[in-house]
Amino acid sequence: MNPNSTLSLGPSEADLVQAADLLRAGQLVAFPTETVYGLGGSALMGETVAGIYAAKGRPSFNPLIAHVASVDAAKDLVQWSDLAARIAAAFWPGPLTLVLPLREGHGVSSLVTAGLPTLAVRVPAHPTAQRLLSLVGGPVAAPSANPSGRISPTTAAHVHHGLDGKIAAVVDDGPCGVGLESTIVGLAGDAPVLLRPGGLAVEEIETVLGQSLLDRDQGDPLTAPGQLLSHYAPNAAVRLMADAPQSNELYLGFGARDGDLNLSPSGNLAEAAANLFDCLHQLDARNIPIAVAPIPDHGLGHAINDRLRRAAAPRD
């Protein structure tokens, strides 16, 4: 891509038809989902998927999620199961990704799966994403639309800031409502495993399953996105569980602990999740270390704390 060549599109039918045409032609298009903005490319075209990794600077051993418009489209790609059907009936479309064994004749590039025999697949709920995927008519690989390891994008402006000139277009339909990447559940083994906490609370999934999700062993190979120890990171240093900032720090508050910005003055975890990445973007622009107030570690707080721990982890 030439500098400043990234198109800005909207959610109109004409713009989505243009975006779908670009995706079918092997171009990269960022688009909104209810979780974060995704950097989309045809999951069936190896060269296109390689372009996703290149645009993000993402390591190719880190698999991608294939986004599809319906459960039937997912069944064309993976080996479906009764457990998958039960979870999908409860939570799709929505902020949940399932990892299942690939189906014979799936057609998905091995770059999407990082060579694994499984595929991470999701049916997003955002109406613009739904319409775009329907127009494309095939699976779209879409990691978060940001440079690899950095703060995830929840607005089109975030995408332009990180990827302008590297991708064909950005579809702008306002801020993302959930604000955290999807929860990922592995269904390729004998029991369901939580591979990444996210925008759907683990407790809700366990209620539907009638059993607890197993935890992934941190020493296991990467089997889904969002498992790198350092990820979602600002340029500035991040300090967690801070009751107050130090003199050289900005403060990201929560509830009664106010600061330069507050994830949710009322202590609402859904509001905090929706605001997390945008707040980190705003504070990081000031290039000053960031201290973060304690966040309760239940419900969506589990996923918020997961992102914050990775943001604060030592960088390579």
Short mmCIF file of C-alpha atoms in Angstrom, two decimals:
data_model
loop_
_atom_site.label_atom_id
_atom_site.label_comp_id
_atom_site.label_asym_id
_atom_site.label_seq_id
_atom_site.Cartn_x
_atom_site.Cartn_y
_atom_site.Cartn_z
CA MET A 1 0.00 0.00 0.00
CA ASN A 2 1.10 3.54 -0.68
CA PRO A 3 1.07 6.00 2.24
CA ASN A 4 -2.31 7.62 2.89
CA SER A 5 -4.06 5.20 0.52
CA THR A 6 -6.35 3.60 3.11
CA LEU A 7 -9.98 4.30 2.25
CA SER A 8 -12.47 5.44 4.87
CA LEU A 9 -15.82 3.73 4.37
CA GLY A 10 -19.06 3.79 6.34
CA PRO A 11 -21.85 1.31 7.13
CA SER A 12 -24.01 2.14 4.10
CA GLU A 13 -24.93 -0.70 1.77
CA ALA A 14 -22.87 0.81 -1.05
CA ASP A 15 -19.80 1.10 1.15
CA LEU A 16 -20.19 -2.44 2.48
CA VAL A 17 -20.50 -3.78 -1.07
CA GLN A 18 -17.25 -1.95 -1.88
CA ALA A 19 -15.60 -3.41 1.24
CA ALA A 20 -16.79 -6.92 0.34
CA ASP A 21 -15.44 -6.53 -3.20
CA LEU A 22 -12.06 -5.55 -1.77
CA LEU A 23 -12.04 -8.57 0.55
CA ARG A 24 -12.99 -10.98 -2.25
CA ALA A 25 -10.18 -9.48 -4.32
CA GLY A 26 -7.65 -10.34 -1.62
CA GLN A 27 -7.34 -6.89 -0.04
CA LEU A 28 -7.30 -6.12 3.69
CA VAL A 29 -10.26 -4.28 5.22
CA ALA A 30 -10.74 -3.34 8.88
CA PHE A 31 -14.30 -3.49 10.15
CA PRO A 32 -16.17 -3.15 13.45
CA THR A 33 -17.41 -6.02 15.54
CA GLU A 34 -19.09 -5.80 18.92
CA THR A 35 -15.72 -6.65 20.55
CA VAL A 36 -13.00 -4.66 18.73
CA TYR A 37 -12.23 -3.63 15.16
CA GLY A 38 -10.92 -6.58 13.15
CA LEU A 39 -8.37 -6.56 10.33
CA GLY A 40 -10.12 -8.69 7.75
CA GLY A 41 -8.76 -10.71 4.86
CA SER A 42 -10.05 -13.76 3.02
CA ALA A 43 -9.25 -16.85 5.10
CA LEU A 44 -9.11 -18.87 1.88
CA MET A 45 -6.21 -16.91 0.31
CA GLY A 46 -2.76 -17.67 1.69
CA GLU A 47 -1.17 -14.56 0.23
CA THR A 48 -3.88 -12.38 1.76
CA VAL A 49 -3.45 -13.97 5.18
CA ALA A 50 0.29 -13.43 4.91
CA GLY A 51 -0.54 -9.78 4.30
CA ILE A 52 -2.47 -9.64 7.60
CA TYR A 53 0.58 -10.88 9.50
CA ALA A 54 2.80 -8.40 7.62
CA ALA A 55 0.52 -5.39 8.19
CA LYS A 56 0.30 -6.11 11.92
CA GLY A 57 3.88 -7.27 12.37
CA ARG A 58 2.30 -10.37 13.93
CA PRO A 59 4.28 -13.60 14.45
CA SER A 60 2.99 -16.31 12.11
CA PHE A 61 2.89 -18.90 14.92
CA ASN A 62 -0.02 -16.95 16.46
CA PRO A 63 -3.27 -18.27 14.90
CA LEU A 64 -6.16 -16.13 13.68
CA ILE A 65 -9.93 -16.26 14.10
CA ALA A 66 -12.11 -16.97 11.07
CA HIS A 67 -15.27 -14.84 11.15
CA VAL A 68 -18.39 -16.18 9.44
CA ALA A 69 -21.97 -14.99 9.08
CA SER A 70 -23.79 -18.02 10.51
CA VAL A 71 -23.57 -21.35 12.32
CA ASP A 72 -24.09 -23.13 9.00
CA ALA A 73 -21.05 -21.32 7.58
CA ALA A 74 -19.02 -22.45 10.60
CA LYS A 75 -20.10 -26.05 10.06
CA ASP A 76 -18.56 -25.91 6.57
CA LEU A 77 -15.15 -25.32 8.17
CA VAL A 78 -15.00 -27.35 11.39
CA GLN A 79 -16.14 -30.67 12.82
CA TRP A 80 -19.30 -29.73 14.69
CA SER A 81 -20.31 -31.36 17.96
CA ASP A 82 -23.28 -31.46 20.34
CA LEU A 83 -21.30 -29.32 22.78
CA ALA A 84 -20.54 -26.75 20.09
CA ALA A 85 -24.21 -26.69 19.13
CA ARG A 86 -25.27 -26.07 22.73
CA ILE A 87 -22.83 -23.20 23.24
CA ALA A 88 -23.51 -21.65 19.83
CA ALA A 89 -27.27 -21.74 20.42
CA ALA A 90 -26.77 -19.74 23.62
CA PHE A 91 -24.13 -17.22 22.54
CA TRP A 92 -23.90 -16.87 18.75
CA PRO A 93 -23.94 -14.34 17.25
CA GLY A 94 -21.79 -12.82 19.98
CA PRO A 95 -18.39 -12.27 21.61
CA LEU A 96 -17.47 -15.98 21.74
CA THR A 97 -14.94 -17.92 19.64
CA LEU A 98 -14.90 -21.72 19.48
CA VAL A 99 -11.82 -23.74 18.57
CA LEU A 100 -12.74 -27.00 16.84
CA PRO A 101 -11.02 -29.60 14.61
CA LEU A 102 -10.91 -28.65 10.95
CA ARG A 103 -13.36 -30.34 8.62
CA GLU A 104 -12.08 -32.14 5.54
CA GLY A 105 -12.22 -29.88 2.49
CA HIS A 106 -12.42 -26.69 4.59
CA GLY A 107 -10.30 -24.63 2.20
CA VAL A 108 -8.87 -22.38 4.92
CA SER A 109 -5.24 -21.32 4.49
CA SER A 110 -2.86 -23.05 6.90
CA LEU A 111 -1.56 -19.58 7.80
CA VAL A 112 -4.89 -18.89 9.55
CA THR A 113 -4.44 -21.92 11.81
CA ALA A 114 -0.65 -21.51 12.17
CA GLY A 115 -0.45 -25.07 10.85
CA LEU A 116 -2.64 -26.50 13.62
CA PRO A 117 -5.39 -29.09 12.93
CA THR A 118 -7.94 -26.79 14.60
CA LEU A 119 -9.66 -23.53 13.65
CA ALA A 120 -10.87 -20.66 15.82
CA VAL A 121 -14.24 -19.55 14.44
CA ARG A 122 -16.76 -16.87 15.46
CA VAL A 123 -20.11 -15.45 14.37
CA PRO A 124 -20.02 -11.76 15.39
CA ALA A 125 -23.19 -9.97 16.46
CA HIS A 126 -22.39 -6.48 15.12
CA PRO A 127 -24.90 -5.77 12.32
CA THR A 128 -22.26 -4.16 10.09
CA ALA A 129 -19.96 -7.16 10.50
CA GLN A 130 -22.90 -9.50 9.86
CA ARG A 131 -23.85 -7.71 6.64
CA LEU A 132 -20.24 -7.51 5.42
CA LEU A 133 -19.63 -11.22 6.05
CA SER A 134 -22.86 -12.10 4.25
CA LEU A 135 -21.77 -10.03 1.24
CA VAL A 136 -18.32 -11.67 1.21
CA GLY A 137 -19.86 -15.13 1.31
CA GLY A 138 -16.81 -16.82 2.82
CA PRO A 139 -14.71 -16.92 5.98
CA VAL A 140 -12.80 -13.74 6.85
CA ALA A 141 -9.70 -14.04 9.03
CA ALA A 142 -9.67 -11.03 11.33
CA PRO A 143 -7.35 -10.40 14.25
CA SER A 144 -7.60 -7.05 16.00
CA ALA A 145 -6.79 -4.18 13.62
CA ASN A 146 -3.68 -2.84 15.36
CA PRO A 147 0.08 -3.37 15.29
CA SER A 148 0.82 -6.69 16.95
CA GLY A 149 1.14 -6.59 20.73
CA ARG A 150 -0.22 -3.06 21.05
CA ILE A 151 -3.50 -1.70 22.41
CA SER A 152 -6.52 -3.12 20.59
CA PRO A 153 -8.68 -0.73 18.53
CA THR A 154 -12.24 0.08 19.53
CA THR A 155 -12.73 2.98 17.09
CA ALA A 156 -11.88 3.55 13.44
CA ALA A 157 -9.52 6.33 14.53
CA HIS A 158 -7.49 3.78 16.50
CA VAL A 159 -7.21 1.66 13.34
CA HIS A 160 -6.09 4.57 11.19
CA HIS A 161 -3.51 5.56 13.79
CA GLY A 162 -1.86 2.16 13.68
CA LEU A 163 -2.41 0.88 10.14
CA ASP A 164 -2.98 3.80 7.76
CA GLY A 165 -1.28 3.12 4.44
CA LYS A 166 -0.89 -0.60 5.20
CA ILE A 167 -4.44 -1.77 4.43
CA ALA A 168 -7.01 -1.06 1.74
CA ALA A 169 -9.89 0.33 3.80
CA VAL A 170 -11.47 0.89 7.19
CA VAL A 171 -15.23 0.57 7.68
CA ASP A 172 -16.22 3.09 10.37
CA ASP A 173 -19.38 2.40 12.34
CA GLY A 174 -18.54 4.06 15.62
CA PRO A 175 -17.08 2.64 18.84
CA CYS A 176 -17.35 -1.04 19.72
CA GLY A 177 -19.94 -1.85 22.37
CA VAL A 178 -18.18 -4.69 24.22
CA GLY A 179 -14.64 -3.36 23.91
CA LEU A 180 -12.80 -6.60 24.76
CA GLU A 181 -11.86 -9.36 22.34
CA SER A 182 -14.02 -12.47 22.30
CA THR A 183 -13.83 -15.19 24.90
CA ILE A 184 -12.21 -18.29 23.34
CA VAL A 185 -13.25 -21.82 24.32
CA GLY A 186 -11.40 -24.88 23.05
CA LEU A 187 -13.61 -27.83 22.10
CA ALA A 188 -11.02 -30.01 20.36
CA GLY A 189 -10.25 -32.20 23.39
CA ASP A 190 -12.13 -34.32 25.87
CA ALA A 191 -13.36 -31.34 27.90
CA PRO A 192 -13.97 -27.65 27.15
CA VAL A 193 -11.01 -25.37 27.93
CA LEU A 194 -10.88 -21.62 28.47
CA LEU A 195 -8.20 -20.48 26.01
CA ARG A 196 -8.73 -16.73 26.49
CA PRO A 197 -11.11 -14.78 28.74
CA GLY A 198 -12.94 -12.03 26.92
CA GLY A 199 -16.16 -10.17 26.30
CA LEU A 200 -18.41 -13.03 27.42
CA ALA A 201 -18.11 -13.85 31.11
CA VAL A 202 -16.84 -17.35 31.87
CA GLU A 203 -19.59 -17.82 34.45
CA GLU A 204 -22.25 -17.47 31.74
CA ILE A 205 -20.64 -20.18 29.61
CA GLU A 206 -20.27 -22.53 32.57
CA THR A 207 -23.94 -22.08 33.44
CA VAL A 208 -24.96 -23.22 29.96
CA LEU A 209 -22.49 -26.12 30.02
CA GLY A 210 -23.38 -27.19 33.53
CA GLN A 211 -19.68 -27.66 34.24
CA SER A 212 -16.52 -25.64 34.81
CA LEU A 213 -14.16 -24.79 31.97
CA LEU A 214 -10.67 -26.17 32.32
CA ASP A 215 -7.84 -23.61 32.44
CA ARG A 216 -5.16 -23.59 29.77
CA ASP A 217 -1.67 -24.46 30.98
CA GLN A 218 0.52 -21.39 30.36
CA GLY A 219 3.28 -23.72 29.14
CA ASP A 220 1.10 -25.21 26.39
CA PRO A 221 1.75 -24.23 22.74
CA LEU A 222 -0.31 -21.36 21.34
CA THR A 223 -3.67 -22.69 20.13
CA ALA A 224 -5.63 -19.43 19.84
CA PRO A 225 -5.06 -15.67 19.65
CA GLY A 226 -4.36 -13.56 22.73
CA GLN A 227 -2.13 -16.07 24.54
CA LEU A 228 1.21 -14.25 24.27
CA LEU A 229 2.46 -13.16 27.68
CA SER A 230 3.06 -9.58 26.51
CA HIS A 231 0.13 -8.24 24.50
CA TYR A 232 -2.35 -5.33 24.29
CA ALA A 233 0.51 -3.13 25.45
CA PRO A 234 0.86 0.68 25.50
CA ASN A 235 4.25 2.17 24.74
CA ALA A 236 4.36 3.48 28.31
CA ALA A 237 5.02 1.27 31.33
CA VAL A 238 1.94 -0.02 33.16
CA ARG A 239 1.63 -0.65 36.93
CA LEU A 240 -1.34 -2.63 38.21
CA MET A 241 -3.32 -2.82 41.47
CA ALA A 242 -2.37 0.77 42.32
CA ASP A 243 -4.39 2.38 45.06
CA ALA A 244 -3.00 5.76 43.95
CA PRO A 245 -0.55 7.06 41.33
CA GLN A 246 3.04 7.98 41.99
CA SER A 247 4.20 11.49 41.14
CA ASN A 248 5.42 10.47 37.67
CA GLU A 249 2.34 8.44 36.69
CA LEU A 250 -1.04 8.93 35.08
CA TYR A 251 -3.87 7.14 36.88
CA LEU A 252 -6.55 4.98 35.29
CA GLY A 253 -9.27 4.81 37.91
CA PHE A 254 -12.20 2.52 38.58
CA GLY A 255 -15.22 3.16 40.78
CA ALA A 256 -14.51 5.44 43.72
CA ARG A 257 -10.78 5.51 42.88
CA ASP A 258 -10.84 8.39 40.40
CA GLY A 259 -7.95 9.43 38.19
CA ASP A 260 -6.94 11.11 34.95
CA LEU A 261 -9.52 8.80 33.37
CA ASN A 262 -11.99 6.40 35.01
CA LEU A 263 -13.01 3.08 33.44
CA SER A 264 -16.37 3.27 35.20
CA PRO A 265 -17.11 5.80 37.97
CA SER A 266 -20.05 3.61 39.05
CA GLY A 267 -17.91 0.47 39.20
CA ASN A 268 -19.77 -1.23 36.32
CA LEU A 269 -17.55 -3.94 34.79
CA ALA A 270 -19.36 -3.94 31.42
CA GLU A 271 -18.76 -0.18 31.12
CA ALA A 272 -15.14 -0.69 32.19
CA ALA A 273 -14.60 -3.36 29.55
CA ALA A 274 -16.06 -1.13 26.83
CA ASN A 275 -13.80 1.76 27.89
CA LEU A 276 -10.57 -0.13 28.60
CA PHE A 277 -8.69 0.10 25.31
CA ASP A 278 -9.84 3.61 24.46
CA CYS A 279 -8.68 4.83 27.89
CA LEU A 280 -5.31 3.14 27.39
CA HIS A 281 -4.99 4.77 23.95
CA GLN A 282 -5.73 8.21 25.42
CA LEU A 283 -3.29 7.86 28.32
CA ASP A 284 -0.56 6.32 26.17
CA ALA A 285 -0.66 9.33 23.85
CA ARG A 286 0.78 11.38 26.75
CA ASN A 287 3.87 9.13 26.93
CA ILE A 288 3.86 8.93 30.74
CA PRO A 289 3.81 5.71 32.85
CA ILE A 290 0.31 4.49 33.68
CA ALA A 291 -0.93 3.22 37.06
CA VAL A 292 -4.21 1.28 37.10
CA ALA A 293 -6.65 0.97 39.97
CA PRO A 294 -7.61 -2.51 41.23
CA ILE A 295 -10.35 -4.22 39.21
CA PRO A 296 -12.57 -6.92 40.76
CA ASP A 297 -11.55 -10.32 39.34
CA HIS A 298 -14.98 -11.77 38.57
CA GLY A 299 -17.31 -11.66 35.57
CA LEU A 300 -15.89 -9.35 32.89
CA GLY A 301 -13.29 -8.23 35.44
CA HIS A 302 -11.48 -11.52 34.80
CA ALA A 303 -10.98 -10.58 31.13
CA ILE A 304 -10.12 -6.95 31.97
CA ASN A 305 -7.41 -8.11 34.37
CA ASP A 306 -6.12 -10.60 31.80
CA ARG A 307 -5.62 -7.75 29.29
CA LEU A 308 -4.04 -5.51 31.93
CA ARG A 309 -1.58 -8.21 33.06
CA ARG A 310 -0.45 -8.73 29.48
CA ALA A 311 -0.22 -4.94 28.96
CA ALA A 312 2.03 -4.70 32.02
CA ALA A 313 4.18 -7.77 31.22
CA PRO A 314 7.89 -7.36 30.40
CA ARG A 315 8.43 -6.58 26.72
CA ASP A 316 10.82 -8.52 24.49
#
